Amino acid sequence: QVRLVESGGGLVQAGGSLRLSCAASGFAFSTSAMAWYRQVPGNERDLVASILGTGTTNYADSVKGRFTISRNNAQSTVYLQMNDLKPDDTAVYYCNIPFRHTWGQGTQVTVSS
């Protein structure tokens, strides 16, 4: 069974940094695209960043230049390095296989102004 466990969220001041981790198991991680999403209560869940099995990355315009997605296939882990955080980055962050309909608990990121 697919298992994705997010961690690393927390409370940080604007301008600060956090590194989110997603531990994956139960599928062929090394050849799977992975993505980070975020959701604010009352809003839709938005794609933040994605990374292909080849290492090609893509980012939402709102985080481009500030966030970096990466993966460690030996550890079956995907990361999201978040720098220069802004209050609008406050959300629950989820990792997932793109287009998968099941979601984990996510990890809360709160950026204070």
mmCIF file of N, CA, C and O in Angstrom:
data_model
loop_
_atom_site.group_PDB
_atom_site.id
_atom_site.type_symbol
_atom_site.label_atom_id
_atom_site.label_comp_id
_atom_site.label_asym_id
_atom_site.label_seq_id
_atom_site.Cartn_x
_atom_site.Cartn_y
_atom_site.Cartn_z
ATOM 1 N N GLN A 1 0.836 -1.179 0.000
ATOM 2 C CA GLN A 1 0.000 0.000 0.000
ATOM 3 C C GLN A 1 0.885 1.248 0.000
ATOM 4 O O GLN A 1 1.922 1.277 0.646
ATOM 5 N N VAL A 2 0.421 2.255 -0.718
ATOM 6 C CA VAL A 2 1.153 3.509 -0.765
ATOM 7 C C VAL A 2 1.087 4.176 0.594
ATOM 8 O O VAL A 2 0.018 4.293 1.198
ATOM 9 N N ARG A 3 2.244 4.612 1.072
ATOM 10 C CA ARG A 3 2.299 5.362 2.306
ATOM 11 C C ARG A 3 3.190 6.577 2.106
ATOM 12 O O ARG A 3 4.313 6.447 1.618
ATOM 13 N N LEU A 4 2.678 7.731 2.461
ATOM 14 C CA LEU A 4 3.394 8.992 2.345
ATOM 15 C C LEU A 4 3.235 9.731 3.657
ATOM 16 O O LEU A 4 2.119 10.025 4.075
ATOM 17 N N VAL A 5 4.343 10.023 4.309
ATOM 18 C CA VAL A 5 4.319 10.647 5.621
ATOM 19 C C VAL A 5 5.109 11.946 5.570
ATOM 20 O O VAL A 5 6.333 11.930 5.419
ATOM 21 N N GLU A 6 4.399 13.052 5.707
ATOM 22 C CA GLU A 6 5.015 14.369 5.683
ATOM 23 C C GLU A 6 5.507 14.752 7.076
ATOM 24 O O GLU A 6 4.898 14.394 8.082
ATOM 25 N N SER A 7 6.577 15.516 7.116
ATOM 26 C CA SER A 7 7.091 16.032 8.373
ATOM 27 C C SER A 7 7.885 17.299 8.099
ATOM 28 O O SER A 7 8.195 17.615 6.956
ATOM 29 N N GLY A 8 8.212 18.009 9.152
ATOM 30 C CA GLY A 8 9.077 19.172 9.046
ATOM 31 C C GLY A 8 8.381 20.511 9.136
ATOM 32 O O GLY A 8 9.052 21.548 9.163
ATOM 33 N N GLY A 9 7.060 20.511 9.178
ATOM 34 C CA GLY A 9 6.349 21.768 9.299
ATOM 35 C C GLY A 9 6.531 22.381 10.669
ATOM 36 O O GLY A 9 7.073 21.774 11.585
ATOM 37 N N GLY A 10 6.077 23.613 10.790
ATOM 38 C CA GLY A 10 6.190 24.308 12.053
ATOM 39 C C GLY A 10 5.855 25.766 11.904
ATOM 40 O O GLY A 10 5.323 26.203 10.884
ATOM 41 N N LEU A 11 6.172 26.509 12.942
ATOM 42 C CA LEU A 11 5.938 27.946 12.993
ATOM 43 C C LEU A 11 7.242 28.670 12.721
ATOM 44 O O LEU A 11 8.264 28.378 13.356
ATOM 45 N N VAL A 12 7.213 29.596 11.791
ATOM 46 C CA VAL A 12 8.410 30.334 11.426
ATOM 47 C C VAL A 12 8.028 31.778 11.123
ATOM 48 O O VAL A 12 6.907 32.057 10.688
ATOM 49 N N GLN A 13 8.950 32.683 11.370
ATOM 50 C CA GLN A 13 8.722 34.090 11.042
ATOM 51 C C GLN A 13 8.918 34.329 9.554
ATOM 52 O O GLN A 13 9.661 33.615 8.878
ATOM 53 N N ALA A 14 8.233 35.344 9.038
ATOM 54 C CA ALA A 14 8.427 35.733 7.652
ATOM 55 C C ALA A 14 9.911 35.942 7.372
ATOM 56 O O ALA A 14 10.635 36.538 8.165
ATOM 57 N N GLY A 15 10.346 35.424 6.235
ATOM 58 C CA GLY A 15 11.744 35.481 5.869
ATOM 59 C C GLY A 15 12.538 34.263 6.294
ATOM 60 O O GLY A 15 13.681 34.091 5.849
ATOM 61 N N GLY A 16 11.951 33.420 7.111
ATOM 62 C CA GLY A 16 12.628 32.234 7.590
ATOM 63 C C GLY A 16 12.534 31.074 6.624
ATOM 64 O O GLY A 16 11.993 31.192 5.520
ATOM 65 N N SER A 17 13.048 29.929 7.064
ATOM 66 C CA SER A 17 13.119 28.744 6.221
ATOM 67 C C SER A 17 12.624 27.514 6.957
ATOM 68 O O SER A 17 12.716 27.426 8.186
ATOM 69 N N LEU A 18 12.110 26.571 6.192
ATOM 70 C CA LEU A 18 11.753 25.251 6.681
ATOM 71 C C LEU A 18 12.100 24.238 5.611
ATOM 72 O O LEU A 18 12.101 24.563 4.421
ATOM 73 N N ARG A 19 12.364 23.023 6.033
ATOM 74 C CA ARG A 19 12.596 21.922 5.111
ATOM 75 C C ARG A 19 11.595 20.821 5.414
ATOM 76 O O ARG A 19 11.643 20.214 6.485
ATOM 77 N N LEU A 20 10.692 20.575 4.484
ATOM 78 C CA LEU A 20 9.717 19.519 4.628
ATOM 79 C C LEU A 20 10.257 18.220 4.052
ATOM 80 O O LEU A 20 10.980 18.224 3.061
ATOM 81 N N SER A 21 9.886 17.120 4.676
ATOM 82 C CA SER A 21 10.270 15.799 4.203
ATOM 83 C C SER A 21 9.029 14.958 3.982
ATOM 84 O O SER A 21 8.027 15.113 4.674
ATOM 85 N N CYS A 22 9.103 14.065 3.026
ATOM 86 C CA CYS A 22 8.031 13.119 2.751
ATOM 87 C C CYS A 22 8.646 11.746 2.586
ATOM 88 O O CYS A 22 9.359 11.498 1.604
ATOM 89 N N ALA A 23 8.389 10.878 3.537
ATOM 90 C CA ALA A 23 8.883 9.506 3.491
ATOM 91 C C ALA A 23 7.875 8.642 2.751
ATOM 92 O O ALA A 23 6.706 8.585 3.129
ATOM 93 N N ALA A 24 8.329 7.979 1.702
ATOM 94 C CA ALA A 24 7.453 7.212 0.821
ATOM 95 C C ALA A 24 7.745 5.727 0.914
ATOM 96 O O ALA A 24 8.890 5.306 1.105
ATOM 97 N N SER A 25 6.704 4.932 0.752
ATOM 98 C CA SER A 25 6.859 3.485 0.701
ATOM 99 C C SER A 25 5.653 2.879 0.004
ATOM 100 O O SER A 25 4.618 3.518 -0.152
ATOM 101 N N GLY A 26 5.799 1.632 -0.429
ATOM 102 C CA GLY A 26 4.686 0.901 -0.997
ATOM 103 C C GLY A 26 4.505 1.046 -2.496
ATOM 104 O O GLY A 26 3.495 0.576 -3.033
ATOM 105 N N PHE A 27 5.454 1.667 -3.167
ATOM 106 C CA PHE A 27 5.392 1.807 -4.621
ATOM 107 C C PHE A 27 6.786 2.053 -5.162
ATOM 108 O O PHE A 27 7.737 2.212 -4.400
ATOM 109 N N ALA A 28 6.899 2.071 -6.491
ATOM 110 C CA ALA A 28 8.193 2.254 -7.144
ATOM 111 C C ALA A 28 8.566 3.727 -7.123
ATOM 112 O O ALA A 28 8.378 4.450 -8.101
ATOM 113 N N PHE A 29 9.120 4.147 -6.017
ATOM 114 C CA PHE A 29 9.384 5.560 -5.799
ATOM 115 C C PHE A 29 10.332 6.152 -6.834
ATOM 116 O O PHE A 29 10.104 7.255 -7.332
ATOM 117 N N SER A 30 11.404 5.438 -7.147
ATOM 118 C CA SER A 30 12.471 6.017 -7.961
ATOM 119 C C SER A 30 12.016 6.394 -9.363
ATOM 120 O O SER A 30 12.609 7.282 -9.983
ATOM 121 N N THR A 31 10.982 5.754 -9.872
ATOM 122 C CA THR A 31 10.489 6.055 -11.212
ATOM 123 C C THR A 31 9.198 6.868 -11.197
ATOM 124 O O THR A 31 8.640 7.154 -12.256
ATOM 125 N N SER A 32 8.744 7.251 -10.029
ATOM 126 C CA SER A 32 7.488 7.966 -9.896
ATOM 127 C C SER A 32 7.707 9.465 -9.787
ATOM 128 O O SER A 32 8.574 9.925 -9.048
ATOM 129 N N ALA A 33 6.906 10.222 -10.515
ATOM 130 C CA ALA A 33 6.847 11.651 -10.256
ATOM 131 C C ALA A 33 6.290 11.882 -8.854
ATOM 132 O O ALA A 33 5.459 11.116 -8.367
ATOM 133 N N MET A 34 6.767 12.925 -8.210
ATOM 134 C CA MET A 34 6.285 13.297 -6.892
ATOM 135 C C MET A 34 5.993 14.787 -6.876
ATOM 136 O O MET A 34 6.559 15.552 -7.661
ATOM 137 N N ALA A 35 5.125 15.190 -5.981
ATOM 138 C CA ALA A 35 4.741 16.590 -5.927
ATOM 139 C C ALA A 35 4.399 17.005 -4.505
ATOM 140 O O ALA A 35 4.009 16.179 -3.678
ATOM 141 N N TRP A 36 4.556 18.276 -4.258
ATOM 142 C CA TRP A 36 4.082 18.910 -3.042
ATOM 143 C C TRP A 36 2.891 19.794 -3.374
ATOM 144 O O TRP A 36 2.905 20.508 -4.385
ATOM 145 N N TYR A 37 1.883 19.735 -2.518
ATOM 146 C CA TYR A 37 0.687 20.549 -2.635
ATOM 147 C C TYR A 37 0.474 21.287 -1.320
ATOM 148 O O TYR A 37 1.029 20.908 -0.289
ATOM 149 N N ARG A 38 -0.345 22.320 -1.355
ATOM 150 C CA ARG A 38 -0.709 22.988 -0.111
ATOM 151 C C ARG A 38 -2.168 23.423 -0.166
ATOM 152 O O ARG A 38 -2.728 23.656 -1.233
ATOM 153 N N GLN A 39 -2.754 23.531 1.021
ATOM 154 C CA GLN A 39 -4.160 23.879 1.118
ATOM 155 C C GLN A 39 -4.403 24.749 2.334
ATOM 156 O O GLN A 39 -3.974 24.425 3.440
ATOM 157 N N VAL A 40 -5.089 25.849 2.112
ATOM 158 C CA VAL A 40 -5.569 26.730 3.174
ATOM 159 C C VAL A 40 -7.042 26.390 3.397
ATOM 160 O O VAL A 40 -7.770 26.144 2.434
ATOM 161 N N PRO A 41 -7.517 26.372 4.649
ATOM 162 C CA PRO A 41 -8.930 26.085 4.884
ATOM 163 C C PRO A 41 -9.841 26.972 4.037
ATOM 164 O O PRO A 41 -9.649 28.191 3.966
ATOM 165 N N GLY A 42 -10.812 26.346 3.378
ATOM 166 C CA GLY A 42 -11.735 27.064 2.520
ATOM 167 C C GLY A 42 -11.261 27.230 1.097
ATOM 168 O O GLY A 42 -12.029 27.703 0.254
ATOM 169 N N ASN A 43 -10.031 26.864 0.827
ATOM 170 C CA ASN A 43 -9.464 26.988 -0.510
ATOM 171 C C ASN A 43 -9.222 25.616 -1.126
ATOM 172 O O ASN A 43 -9.232 24.593 -0.449
ATOM 173 N N GLU A 44 -8.979 25.620 -2.415
ATOM 174 C CA GLU A 44 -8.634 24.388 -3.098
ATOM 175 C C GLU A 44 -7.190 24.021 -2.788
ATOM 176 O O GLU A 44 -6.397 24.862 -2.356
ATOM 177 N N ARG A 45 -6.868 22.774 -3.000
ATOM 178 C CA ARG A 45 -5.510 22.301 -2.827
ATOM 179 C C ARG A 45 -4.723 22.616 -4.096
ATOM 180 O O ARG A 45 -5.122 22.242 -5.194
ATOM 181 N N ASP A 46 -3.605 23.300 -3.943
ATOM 182 C CA ASP A 46 -2.826 23.779 -5.075
ATOM 183 C C ASP A 46 -1.500 23.048 -5.183
ATOM 184 O O ASP A 46 -0.859 22.740 -4.180
ATOM 185 N N LEU A 47 -1.086 22.818 -6.404
ATOM 186 C CA LEU A 47 0.232 22.251 -6.665
ATOM 187 C C LEU A 47 1.301 23.303 -6.392
ATOM 188 O O LEU A 47 1.217 24.428 -6.889
ATOM 189 N N VAL A 48 2.304 22.929 -5.626
ATOM 190 C CA VAL A 48 3.399 23.824 -5.280
ATOM 191 C C VAL A 48 4.637 23.530 -6.113
ATOM 192 O O VAL A 48 5.268 24.440 -6.664
ATOM 193 N N ALA A 49 5.003 22.269 -6.187
ATOM 194 C CA ALA A 49 6.214 21.868 -6.898
ATOM 195 C C ALA A 49 6.112 20.405 -7.258
ATOM 196 O O ALA A 49 5.448 19.625 -6.567
ATOM 197 N N SER A 50 6.766 20.024 -8.330
ATOM 198 C CA SER A 50 6.789 18.634 -8.748
ATOM 199 C C SER A 50 8.189 18.266 -9.207
ATOM 200 O O SER A 50 8.984 19.125 -9.604
ATOM 201 N N ILE A 51 8.470 16.987 -9.142
ATOM 202 C CA ILE A 51 9.750 16.473 -9.605
ATOM 203 C C ILE A 51 9.503 15.130 -10.272
ATOM 204 O O ILE A 51 8.801 14.270 -9.741
ATOM 205 N N LEU A 52 10.067 14.964 -11.455
ATOM 206 C CA LEU A 52 9.935 13.716 -12.181
ATOM 207 C C LEU A 52 10.995 12.731 -11.722
ATOM 208 O O LEU A 52 11.947 13.082 -11.026
ATOM 209 N N GLY A 53 10.820 11.478 -12.121
ATOM 210 C CA GLY A 53 11.829 10.483 -11.816
ATOM 211 C C GLY A 53 13.180 10.831 -12.393
ATOM 212 O O GLY A 53 14.218 10.451 -11.843
ATOM 213 N N THR A 54 13.187 11.582 -13.498
ATOM 214 C CA THR A 54 14.420 12.027 -14.129
ATOM 215 C C THR A 54 15.100 13.157 -13.372
ATOM 216 O O THR A 54 16.254 13.477 -13.649
ATOM 217 N N GLY A 55 14.381 13.787 -12.455
ATOM 218 C CA GLY A 55 14.905 14.924 -11.724
ATOM 219 C C GLY A 55 14.410 16.265 -12.209
ATOM 220 O O GLY A 55 14.671 17.286 -11.557
ATOM 221 N N THR A 56 13.698 16.305 -13.315
ATOM 222 C CA THR A 56 13.133 17.551 -13.817
ATOM 223 C C THR A 56 12.128 18.111 -12.817
ATOM 224 O O THR A 56 11.287 17.376 -12.303
ATOM 225 N N THR A 57 12.215 19.402 -12.550
ATOM 226 C CA THR A 57 11.363 20.042 -11.558
ATOM 227 C C THR A 57 10.489 21.113 -12.181
ATOM 228 O O THR A 57 10.794 21.664 -13.243
ATOM 229 N N ASN A 58 9.398 21.419 -11.487
ATOM 230 C CA ASN A 58 8.505 22.491 -11.888
ATOM 231 C C ASN A 58 7.942 23.120 -10.625
ATOM 232 O O ASN A 58 7.771 22.439 -9.608
ATOM 233 N N TYR A 59 7.650 24.421 -10.679
ATOM 234 C CA TYR A 59 7.208 25.163 -9.514
ATOM 235 C C TYR A 59 6.054 26.086 -9.859
ATOM 236 O O TYR A 59 5.983 26.630 -10.963
ATOM 237 N N ALA A 60 5.170 26.268 -8.893
ATOM 238 C CA ALA A 60 4.173 27.312 -9.012
ATOM 239 C C ALA A 60 4.864 28.668 -9.031
ATOM 240 O O ALA A 60 5.895 28.869 -8.377
ATOM 241 N N ASP A 61 4.304 29.602 -9.776
ATOM 242 C CA ASP A 61 4.911 30.928 -9.869
ATOM 243 C C ASP A 61 5.082 31.579 -8.497
ATOM 244 O O ASP A 61 6.048 32.313 -8.268
ATOM 245 N N SER A 62 4.168 31.301 -7.588
ATOM 246 C CA SER A 62 4.189 31.946 -6.288
ATOM 247 C C SER A 62 5.381 31.534 -5.427
ATOM 248 O O SER A 62 5.722 32.237 -4.474
ATOM 249 N N VAL A 63 6.007 30.411 -5.739
ATOM 250 C CA VAL A 63 7.125 29.930 -4.932
ATOM 251 C C VAL A 63 8.425 29.857 -5.715
ATOM 252 O O VAL A 63 9.472 29.545 -5.131
ATOM 253 N N LYS A 64 8.376 30.138 -6.983
ATOM 254 C CA LYS A 64 9.560 30.035 -7.825
ATOM 255 C C LYS A 64 10.670 30.941 -7.300
ATOM 256 O O LYS A 64 10.445 32.113 -6.996
ATOM 257 N N GLY A 65 11.854 30.386 -7.185
ATOM 258 C CA GLY A 65 12.990 31.120 -6.669
ATOM 259 C C GLY A 65 13.149 31.042 -5.171
ATOM 260 O O GLY A 65 14.199 31.428 -4.642
ATOM 261 N N ARG A 66 12.124 30.568 -4.472
ATOM 262 C CA ARG A 66 12.170 30.454 -3.016
ATOM 263 C C ARG A 66 12.163 29.008 -2.531
ATOM 264 O O ARG A 66 12.783 28.693 -1.518
ATOM 265 N N PHE A 67 11.451 28.145 -3.235
ATOM 266 C CA PHE A 67 11.310 26.746 -2.833
ATOM 267 C C PHE A 67 12.110 25.861 -3.775
ATOM 268 O O PHE A 67 12.232 26.149 -4.972
ATOM 269 N N THR A 68 12.624 24.769 -3.242
ATOM 270 C CA THR A 68 13.335 23.780 -4.038
ATOM 271 C C THR A 68 12.838 22.389 -3.676
ATOM 272 O O THR A 68 12.892 21.996 -2.511
ATOM 273 N N ILE A 69 12.369 21.652 -4.665
ATOM 274 C CA ILE A 69 11.972 20.268 -4.464
ATOM 275 C C ILE A 69 13.141 19.373 -4.861
ATOM 276 O O ILE A 69 13.840 19.643 -5.843
ATOM 277 N N SER A 70 13.361 18.333 -4.094
ATOM 278 C CA SER A 70 14.427 17.390 -4.396
ATOM 279 C C SER A 70 14.013 16.011 -3.912
ATOM 280 O O SER A 70 13.014 15.863 -3.201
ATOM 281 N N ARG A 71 14.784 15.018 -4.294
ATOM 282 C CA ARG A 71 14.457 13.664 -3.871
ATOM 283 C C ARG A 71 15.725 12.873 -3.624
ATOM 284 O O ARG A 71 16.770 13.123 -4.231
ATOM 285 N N ASN A 72 15.629 11.933 -2.710
ATOM 286 C CA ASN A 72 16.685 10.983 -2.422
ATOM 287 C C ASN A 72 16.091 9.606 -2.659
ATOM 288 O O ASN A 72 15.367 9.078 -1.817
ATOM 289 N N ASN A 73 16.379 9.048 -3.822
ATOM 290 C CA ASN A 73 15.761 7.778 -4.182
ATOM 291 C C ASN A 73 16.232 6.628 -3.292
ATOM 292 O O ASN A 73 15.481 5.680 -3.052
ATOM 293 N N ALA A 74 17.470 6.692 -2.817
ATOM 294 C CA ALA A 74 17.969 5.648 -1.932
ATOM 295 C C ALA A 74 17.181 5.606 -0.631
ATOM 296 O O ALA A 74 17.039 4.544 -0.024
ATOM 297 N N GLN A 75 16.675 6.761 -0.206
ATOM 298 C CA GLN A 75 15.901 6.851 1.022
ATOM 299 C C GLN A 75 14.403 6.932 0.767
ATOM 300 O O GLN A 75 13.624 7.027 1.724
ATOM 301 N N SER A 76 13.998 6.911 -0.495
ATOM 302 C CA SER A 76 12.587 7.044 -0.877
ATOM 303 C C SER A 76 11.955 8.246 -0.181
ATOM 304 O O SER A 76 10.889 8.153 0.439
ATOM 305 N N THR A 77 12.627 9.373 -0.293
ATOM 306 C CA THR A 77 12.190 10.588 0.377
ATOM 307 C C THR A 77 12.219 11.757 -0.596
ATOM 308 O O THR A 77 13.156 11.886 -1.385
ATOM 309 N N VAL A 78 11.197 12.583 -0.538
ATOM 310 C CA VAL A 78 11.160 13.818 -1.303
ATOM 311 C C VAL A 78 11.142 14.978 -0.315
ATOM 312 O O VAL A 78 10.522 14.890 0.755
ATOM 313 N N TYR A 79 11.840 16.053 -0.670
ATOM 314 C CA TYR A 79 11.992 17.195 0.207
ATOM 315 C C TYR A 79 11.445 18.446 -0.446
ATOM 316 O O TYR A 79 11.379 18.563 -1.666
ATOM 317 N N LEU A 80 11.082 19.389 0.386
ATOM 318 C CA LEU A 80 10.748 20.726 -0.079
ATOM 319 C C LEU A 80 11.473 21.721 0.807
ATOM 320 O O LEU A 80 11.102 21.910 1.970
ATOM 321 N N GLN A 81 12.532 22.315 0.268
ATOM 322 C CA GLN A 81 13.248 23.367 0.967
ATOM 323 C C GLN A 81 12.523 24.676 0.715
ATOM 324 O O GLN A 81 12.362 25.090 -0.434
ATOM 325 N N MET A 82 12.084 25.323 1.774
ATOM 326 C CA MET A 82 11.278 26.526 1.689
ATOM 327 C C MET A 82 12.055 27.677 2.315
ATOM 328 O O MET A 82 12.287 27.694 3.524
ATOM 329 N N ASN A 83 12.465 28.628 1.486
ATOM 330 C CA ASN A 83 13.213 29.787 1.945
ATOM 331 C C ASN A 83 12.413 31.060 1.747
ATOM 332 O O ASN A 83 11.475 31.097 0.951
ATOM 333 N N ASP A 84 12.802 32.108 2.465
ATOM 334 C CA ASP A 84 12.133 33.400 2.372
ATOM 335 C C ASP A 84 10.624 33.231 2.490
ATOM 336 O O ASP A 84 9.848 33.735 1.675
ATOM 337 N N LEU A 85 10.209 32.543 3.521
ATOM 338 C CA LEU A 85 8.791 32.243 3.699
ATOM 339 C C LEU A 85 7.982 33.502 3.944
ATOM 340 O O LEU A 85 8.449 34.445 4.591
ATOM 341 N N LYS A 86 6.771 33.498 3.428
ATOM 342 C CA LYS A 86 5.858 34.615 3.528
ATOM 343 C C LYS A 86 4.569 34.161 4.198
ATOM 344 O O LYS A 86 4.235 32.983 4.154
ATOM 345 N N PRO A 87 3.829 35.085 4.815
ATOM 346 C CA PRO A 87 2.570 34.684 5.450
ATOM 347 C C PRO A 87 1.624 33.941 4.504
ATOM 348 O O PRO A 87 0.904 33.040 4.941
ATOM 349 N N ASP A 88 1.628 34.286 3.225
ATOM 350 C CA ASP A 88 0.768 33.600 2.268
ATOM 351 C C ASP A 88 1.175 32.152 2.025
ATOM 352 O O ASP A 88 0.427 31.405 1.396
ATOM 353 N N ASP A 89 2.348 31.756 2.504
ATOM 354 C CA ASP A 89 2.761 30.362 2.413
ATOM 355 C C ASP A 89 2.118 29.503 3.493
ATOM 356 O O ASP A 89 2.255 28.279 3.465
ATOM 357 N N THR A 90 1.452 30.124 4.452
ATOM 358 C CA THR A 90 0.800 29.383 5.524
ATOM 359 C C THR A 90 -0.248 28.443 4.942
ATOM 360 O O THR A 90 -1.149 28.867 4.214
ATOM 361 N N ALA A 91 -0.133 27.168 5.258
ATOM 362 C CA ALA A 91 -1.027 26.152 4.707
ATOM 363 C C ALA A 91 -0.639 24.802 5.293
ATOM 364 O O ALA A 91 0.399 24.669 5.944
ATOM 365 N N VAL A 92 -1.478 23.821 5.038
ATOM 366 C CA VAL A 92 -1.097 22.438 5.257
ATOM 367 C C VAL A 92 -0.451 21.941 3.973
ATOM 368 O O VAL A 92 -1.036 22.067 2.894
ATOM 369 N N TYR A 93 0.731 21.390 4.091
ATOM 370 C CA TYR A 93 1.488 20.911 2.946
ATOM 371 C C TYR A 93 1.404 19.397 2.863
ATOM 372 O O TYR A 93 1.592 18.693 3.858
ATOM 373 N N TYR A 94 1.124 18.906 1.667
ATOM 374 C CA TYR A 94 0.984 17.482 1.409
ATOM 375 C C TYR A 94 1.940 17.053 0.306
ATOM 376 O O TYR A 94 2.155 17.801 -0.651
ATOM 377 N N CYS A 95 2.476 15.867 0.425
ATOM 378 C CA CYS A 95 3.157 15.273 -0.713
ATOM 379 C C CYS A 95 2.272 14.186 -1.295
ATOM 380 O O CYS A 95 1.440 13.603 -0.592
ATOM 381 N N ASN A 96 2.432 13.924 -2.579
ATOM 382 C CA ASN A 96 1.632 12.895 -3.206
ATOM 383 C C ASN A 96 2.207 12.539 -4.562
ATOM 384 O O ASN A 96 3.022 13.272 -5.112
ATOM 385 N N ILE A 97 1.769 11.420 -5.054
ATOM 386 C CA ILE A 97 1.982 11.064 -6.449
ATOM 387 C C ILE A 97 1.000 11.893 -7.260
ATOM 388 O O ILE A 97 -0.186 11.951 -6.921
ATOM 389 N N PRO A 98 1.435 12.567 -8.310
ATOM 390 C CA PRO A 98 0.503 13.393 -9.083
ATOM 391 C C PRO A 98 -0.725 12.613 -9.530
ATOM 392 O O PRO A 98 -0.616 11.457 -9.964
ATOM 393 N N PHE A 99 -1.877 13.227 -9.382
ATOM 394 C CA PHE A 99 -3.179 12.714 -9.786
ATOM 395 C C PHE A 99 -3.719 11.615 -8.880
ATOM 396 O O PHE A 99 -4.821 11.118 -9.124
ATOM 397 N N ARG A 100 -3.011 11.250 -7.839
ATOM 398 C CA ARG A 100 -3.533 10.295 -6.883
ATOM 399 C C ARG A 100 -4.640 10.963 -6.060
ATOM 400 O O ARG A 100 -4.523 12.132 -5.686
ATOM 401 N N HIS A 101 -5.688 10.219 -5.756
ATOM 402 C CA HIS A 101 -6.860 10.815 -5.126
ATOM 403 C C HIS A 101 -6.866 10.690 -3.608
ATOM 404 O O HIS A 101 -7.733 11.280 -2.944
ATOM 405 N N THR A 102 -5.938 9.936 -3.058
ATOM 406 C CA THR A 102 -5.871 9.732 -1.617
ATOM 407 C C THR A 102 -4.786 10.618 -1.021
ATOM 408 O O THR A 102 -3.704 10.759 -1.596
ATOM 409 N N TRP A 103 -5.093 11.204 0.126
ATOM 410 C CA TRP A 103 -4.187 12.154 0.760
ATOM 411 C C TRP A 103 -3.864 11.739 2.186
ATOM 412 O O TRP A 103 -4.680 11.137 2.878
ATOM 413 N N GLY A 104 -2.663 12.085 2.621
ATOM 414 C CA GLY A 104 -2.268 11.858 3.992
ATOM 415 C C GLY A 104 -2.674 13.013 4.879
ATOM 416 O O GLY A 104 -3.538 13.827 4.528
ATOM 417 N N GLN A 105 -2.039 13.093 6.045
ATOM 418 C CA GLN A 105 -2.399 14.128 7.006
ATOM 419 C C GLN A 105 -1.742 15.465 6.721
ATOM 420 O O GLN A 105 -2.218 16.498 7.191
ATOM 421 N N GLY A 106 -0.670 15.454 5.976
ATOM 422 C CA GLY A 106 0.046 16.682 5.685
ATOM 423 C C GLY A 106 0.820 17.183 6.891
ATOM 424 O O GLY A 106 0.820 16.579 7.962
ATOM 425 N N THR A 107 1.484 18.313 6.706
ATOM 426 C CA THR A 107 2.213 18.952 7.788
ATOM 427 C C THR A 107 1.937 20.453 7.742
ATOM 428 O O THR A 107 1.948 21.066 6.674
ATOM 429 N N GLN A 108 1.647 21.018 8.890
ATOM 430 C CA GLN A 108 1.242 22.419 8.973
ATOM 431 C C GLN A 108 2.450 23.334 8.917
ATOM 432 O O GLN A 108 3.418 23.154 9.661
ATOM 433 N N VAL A 109 2.374 24.324 8.052
ATOM 434 C CA VAL A 109 3.367 25.389 7.981
ATOM 435 C C VAL A 109 2.661 26.691 8.294
ATOM 436 O O VAL A 109 1.682 27.049 7.634
ATOM 437 N N THR A 110 3.141 27.391 9.304
ATOM 438 C CA THR A 110 2.571 28.673 9.687
ATOM 439 C C THR A 110 3.673 29.719 9.665
ATOM 440 O O THR A 110 4.697 29.565 10.341
ATOM 441 N N VAL A 111 3.459 30.767 8.896
ATOM 442 C CA VAL A 111 4.427 31.843 8.761
ATOM 443 C C VAL A 111 3.833 33.102 9.374
ATOM 444 O O VAL A 111 2.796 33.592 8.917
ATOM 445 N N SER A 112 4.468 33.603 10.396
ATOM 446 C CA SER A 112 3.980 34.786 11.088
ATOM 447 C C SER A 112 4.567 36.042 10.465
ATOM 448 O O SER A 112 5.702 36.050 9.976
ATOM 449 N N SER A 113 3.800 37.120 10.505
ATOM 450 C CA SER A 113 4.233 38.392 9.948
ATOM 451 C C SER A 113 4.857 39.281 10.999
ATOM 452 O O SER A 113 4.853 38.968 12.202
#
